[in-house]
PDB file of C-alpha atoms in Angstrom:
ATOM      1  CA  UNK K  16     111.721 129.895 138.054  1.00 36.00           C
ATOM      2  CA  UNK K  17     112.283 133.439 136.763  1.00 43.00           C
ATOM      3  CA  UNK K  18     115.883 134.318 136.101  1.00 51.00           C
ATOM      4  CA  UNK K  19     116.983 137.645 137.603  1.00 54.00           C
ATOM      5  CA  UNK K  20     117.963 140.274 135.067  1.00 61.00           C
ATOM      6  CA  UNK K  21     121.691 140.829 135.306  1.00 78.00           C
ATOM      7  CA  UNK K  22     123.085 144.332 135.491  1.00 73.00           C
ATOM      8  CA  UNK K  23     124.940 143.872 132.211  1.00 79.00           C
ATOM      9  CA  UNK K  24     121.802 142.778 130.356  1.00 84.00           C
ATOM     10  CA  UNK K  25     119.837 145.655 131.857  1.00 81.00           C
ATOM     11  CA  UNK K  26     122.479 148.204 130.851  1.00 82.00           C
ATOM     12  CA  UNK K  27     122.678 146.752 127.327  1.00 86.00           C
ATOM     13  CA  UNK K  28     118.893 146.945 126.986  1.00 87.00           C
ATOM     14  CA  UNK K  29     118.859 150.564 128.144  1.00 87.00           C
ATOM     15  CA  UNK K  30     121.620 151.473 125.674  1.00 91.00           C
ATOM     16  CA  UNK K  31     119.807 149.792 122.776  1.00 94.00           C
ATOM     17  CA  UNK K  32     116.488 151.454 123.667  1.00 94.00           C
ATOM     18  CA  UNK K  33     118.245 154.828 123.957  1.00 94.00           C
ATOM     19  CA  UNK K  34     119.971 154.432 120.579  1.00 95.00           C
ATOM     20  CA  UNK K  35     116.630 153.523 118.997  1.00 97.00           C
ATOM     21  CA  UNK K  36     115.097 156.612 120.615  1.00 96.00           C
ATOM     22  CA  UNK K  37     117.739 158.849 119.003  1.00 96.00           C
ATOM     23  CA  UNK K  38     117.198 157.218 115.598  1.00 96.00           C
ATOM     24  CA  UNK K  39     113.414 157.385 115.860  1.00 97.00           C
ATOM     25  CA  UNK K  40     113.534 161.019 116.997  1.00 95.00           C
ATOM     26  CA  UNK K  41     115.635 161.922 113.961  1.00 95.00           C
ATOM     27  CA  UNK K  42     113.235 160.063 111.670  1.00 95.00           C
ATOM     28  CA  UNK K  43     110.150 161.696 113.195  1.00 94.00           C
ATOM     29  CA  UNK K  44     111.718 165.158 112.914  1.00 93.00           C
ATOM     30  CA  UNK K  45     112.728 164.492 109.306  1.00 93.00           C
ATOM     31  CA  UNK K  46     109.336 163.168 108.182  1.00 93.00           C
ATOM     32  CA  UNK K  47     107.187 165.348 110.455  1.00 89.00           C
ATOM     33  CA  UNK K  48     109.141 168.491 109.611  1.00 86.00           C
ATOM     34  CA  UNK K  49     108.380 168.022 105.919  1.00 87.00           C
ATOM     35  CA  UNK K  50     104.622 168.087 106.490  1.00 87.00           C
ATOM     36  CA  UNK K  51     102.746 171.313 105.669  1.00 84.00           C
ATOM     37  CA  UNK K  52     101.296 171.413 109.190  1.00 81.00           C
ATOM     38  CA  UNK K  53     104.839 171.870 110.576  1.00 82.00           C
ATOM     39  CA  UNK K  54     105.053 175.397 109.138  1.00 83.00           C
ATOM     40  CA  UNK K  55     104.359 177.736 112.059  1.00 80.00           C
ATOM     41  CA  UNK K  56     103.336 174.879 114.367  1.00 82.00           C
ATOM     42  CA  UNK K  57     104.921 176.627 117.371  1.00 84.00           C
ATOM     43  CA  UNK K  58     104.945 180.440 117.214  1.00 81.00           C
ATOM     44  CA  UNK K  59     107.869 182.395 118.638  1.00 79.00           C
ATOM     45  CA  UNK K  60     109.031 182.276 121.429  1.00 85.00           C
ATOM     46  CA  UNK K  61     107.343 178.922 122.133  1.00 90.00           C
ATOM     47  CA  UNK K  62     109.264 177.288 119.306  1.00 90.00           C
ATOM     48  CA  UNK K  63     112.481 177.640 121.328  1.00 94.00           C
ATOM     49  CA  UNK K  64     110.856 175.916 124.303  1.00 95.00           C
ATOM     50  CA  UNK K  65     109.736 173.101 121.989  1.00 94.00           C
ATOM     51  CA  UNK K  66     113.328 172.775 120.714  1.00 95.00           C
ATOM     52  CA  UNK K  67     114.713 172.798 124.268  1.00 97.00           C
ATOM     53  CA  UNK K  68     112.392 170.063 125.523  1.00 97.00           C
ATOM     54  CA  UNK K  69     112.581 167.906 122.393  1.00 97.00           C
ATOM     55  CA  UNK K  70     116.354 167.960 122.319  1.00 97.00           C
ATOM     56  CA  UNK K  71     116.615 167.387 126.068  1.00 98.00           C
ATOM     57  CA  UNK K  72     115.008 164.006 125.343  1.00 97.00           C
ATOM     58  CA  UNK K  73     117.271 163.423 122.326  1.00 98.00           C
ATOM     59  CA  UNK K  74     120.307 164.435 124.402  1.00 97.00           C
ATOM     60  CA  UNK K  75     119.355 162.154 127.292  1.00 96.00           C
ATOM     61  CA  UNK K  76     118.892 159.261 124.881  1.00 97.00           C
ATOM     62  CA  UNK K  77     122.258 159.959 123.233  1.00 97.00           C
ATOM     63  CA  UNK K  78     123.931 160.116 126.648  1.00 94.00           C
ATOM     64  CA  UNK K  79     122.395 156.817 127.726  1.00 93.00           C
ATOM     65  CA  UNK K  80     123.237 155.169 124.402  1.00 94.00           C
ATOM     66  CA  UNK K  81     126.896 156.059 124.879  1.00 90.00           C
ATOM     67  CA  UNK K  82     127.032 154.205 128.186  1.00 86.00           C
ATOM     68  CA  UNK K  83     129.459 156.691 129.723  1.00 86.00           C
ATOM     69  CA  UNK K  84     129.441 158.754 132.908  1.00 85.00           C
ATOM     70  CA  UNK K  85     130.527 162.232 133.918  1.00 88.00           C
ATOM     71  CA  UNK K  86     131.754 164.744 131.367  1.00 92.00           C
ATOM     72  CA  UNK K  87     131.896 162.110 128.613  1.00 94.00           C
ATOM     73  CA  UNK K  88     128.182 161.439 129.081  1.00 93.00           C
ATOM     74  CA  UNK K  89     127.472 165.184 128.984  1.00 95.00           C
ATOM     75  CA  UNK K  90     129.498 165.465 125.785  1.00 97.00           C
ATOM     76  CA  UNK K  91     127.491 162.580 124.281  1.00 96.00           C
ATOM     77  CA  UNK K  92     124.252 164.362 125.192  1.00 97.00           C
ATOM     78  CA  UNK K  93     125.421 167.595 123.576  1.00 97.00           C
ATOM     79  CA  UNK K  94     126.836 165.855 120.487  1.00 97.00           C
ATOM     80  CA  UNK K  95     123.669 163.826 119.957  1.00 97.00           C
ATOM     81  CA  UNK K  96     121.451 166.897 120.250  1.00 98.00           C
ATOM     82  CA  UNK K  97     123.669 168.901 117.890  1.00 97.00           C
ATOM     83  CA  UNK K  98     123.895 166.088 115.355  1.00 97.00           C
ATOM     84  CA  UNK K  99     120.127 165.527 115.174  1.00 97.00           C
ATOM     85  CA  UNK K 100     119.423 169.273 115.468  1.00 97.00           C
ATOM     86  CA  UNK K 101     121.914 170.099 112.719  1.00 97.00           C
ATOM     87  CA  UNK K 102     120.305 167.490 110.474  1.00 96.00           C
ATOM     88  CA  UNK K 103     116.901 169.010 111.179  1.00 95.00           C
ATOM     89  CA  UNK K 104     118.047 172.572 110.472  1.00 95.00           C
ATOM     90  CA  UNK K 105     119.831 171.528 107.275  1.00 96.00           C
ATOM     91  CA  UNK K 106     116.698 169.695 106.114  1.00 94.00           C
ATOM     92  CA  UNK K 107     114.557 172.774 106.793  1.00 93.00           C
ATOM     93  CA  UNK K 108     116.635 174.816 104.333  1.00 93.00           C
ATOM     94  CA  UNK K 109     115.076 172.800 101.504  1.00 92.00           C
ATOM     95  CA  UNK K 110     111.465 172.784 102.676  1.00 90.00           C
ATOM     96  CA  UNK K 111     108.859 175.310 101.488  1.00 89.00           C
ATOM     97  CA  UNK K 112     107.808 177.685 104.246  1.00 85.00           C
ATOM     98  CA  UNK K 113     110.621 176.539 106.565  1.00 87.00           C
ATOM     99  CA  UNK K 114     114.042 178.028 107.261  1.00 86.00           C
ATOM    100  CA  UNK K 115     117.153 177.057 109.161  1.00 89.00           C
ATOM    101  CA  UNK K 116     118.045 179.067 112.244  1.00 92.00           C
ATOM    102  CA  UNK K 117     121.153 179.374 114.385  1.00 96.00           C
ATOM    103  CA  UNK K 118     118.846 180.267 117.292  1.00 94.00           C
ATOM    104  CA  UNK K 119     117.027 176.945 116.871  1.00 94.00           C
ATOM    105  CA  UNK K 120     120.339 175.078 116.828  1.00 96.00           C
ATOM    106  CA  UNK K 121     121.370 176.939 119.999  1.00 97.00           C
ATOM    107  CA  UNK K 122     118.087 175.859 121.632  1.00 97.00           C
ATOM    108  CA  UNK K 123     118.839 172.288 120.523  1.00 97.00           C
ATOM    109  CA  UNK K 124     122.293 172.494 122.158  1.00 98.00           C
ATOM    110  CA  UNK K 125     120.755 173.910 125.338  1.00 98.00           C
ATOM    111  CA  UNK K 126     118.322 170.988 125.298  1.00 98.00           C
ATOM    112  CA  UNK K 127     121.234 168.549 125.041  1.00 97.00           C
ATOM    113  CA  UNK K 128     122.866 170.175 128.051  1.00 97.00           C
ATOM    114  CA  UNK K 129     119.561 170.076 129.949  1.00 98.00           C
ATOM    115  CA  UNK K 130     119.318 166.369 129.147  1.00 97.00           C
ATOM    116  CA  UNK K 131     122.845 165.869 130.505  1.00 96.00           C
ATOM    117  CA  UNK K 132     121.921 167.708 133.707  1.00 96.00           C
ATOM    118  CA  UNK K 133     118.786 165.595 134.176  1.00 95.00           C
ATOM    119  CA  UNK K 134     120.781 162.383 133.692  1.00 93.00           C
ATOM    120  CA  UNK K 135     123.384 163.554 136.197  1.00 92.00           C
ATOM    121  CA  UNK K 136     120.684 164.250 138.795  1.00 92.00           C
ATOM    122  CA  UNK K 137     118.950 160.923 138.147  1.00 89.00           C
ATOM    123  CA  UNK K 138     122.229 159.069 138.452  1.00 87.00           C
ATOM    124  CA  UNK K 139     122.935 160.766 141.794  1.00 87.00           C
ATOM    125  CA  UNK K 140     119.447 160.019 143.097  1.00 87.00           C
ATOM    126  CA  UNK K 141     118.902 156.475 141.844  1.00 79.00           C
ATOM    127  CA  UNK K 142     122.131 155.149 140.361  1.00 70.00           C
ATOM    128  CA  UNK K 143     123.548 153.340 143.382  1.00 51.00           C
ATOM    129  CA  UNK K 144     120.187 152.101 144.648  1.00 50.00           C
ATOM    130  CA  UNK K 145     119.221 150.763 141.236  1.00 47.00           C
ATOM    131  CA  UNK K 146     122.514 148.931 140.910  1.00 44.00           C
ATOM    132  CA  UNK K 147     122.110 147.534 144.438  1.00 46.00           C
ATOM    133  CA  UNK K 148     118.603 146.254 143.722  1.00 45.00           C
ATOM    134  CA  UNK K 149     119.655 144.528 140.538  1.00 43.00           C
ATOM    135  CA  UNK K 150     122.727 142.783 141.926  1.00 45.00           C
ATOM    136  CA  UNK K 151     121.467 141.754 145.384  1.00 44.00           C
ATOM    137  CA  UNK K 152     118.074 140.128 144.763  1.00 43.00           C
TER     138      UNK K 152
END
């Protein structure tokens, strides 16, 4: 007989997967950003859109990994995006053909806030129903 997944185990699994997503994103940006093909991969202004979308995912993962709700979750999303984005910009200062940019870091922060907004909407839409399904099988 299959044992129902408890809410606590589900939440723990989501938090672990989200933390791994943040770590893997940082690693991919670090290694991928050092490749020659990364120079000029996205021309302006599309590079800012790439930053926004990439760091929305990083921010969402950081927010989920923190396991918080409300403004604390939004702060986790922003902090995660800024931490990984800052690491990426700092790394670019030492790479040939690449340069650090405050505008890129601002796009990373905006992506973190977008990720927080998406999580807030998803929680409003599915949060209670998902919890209900898991606890009342």
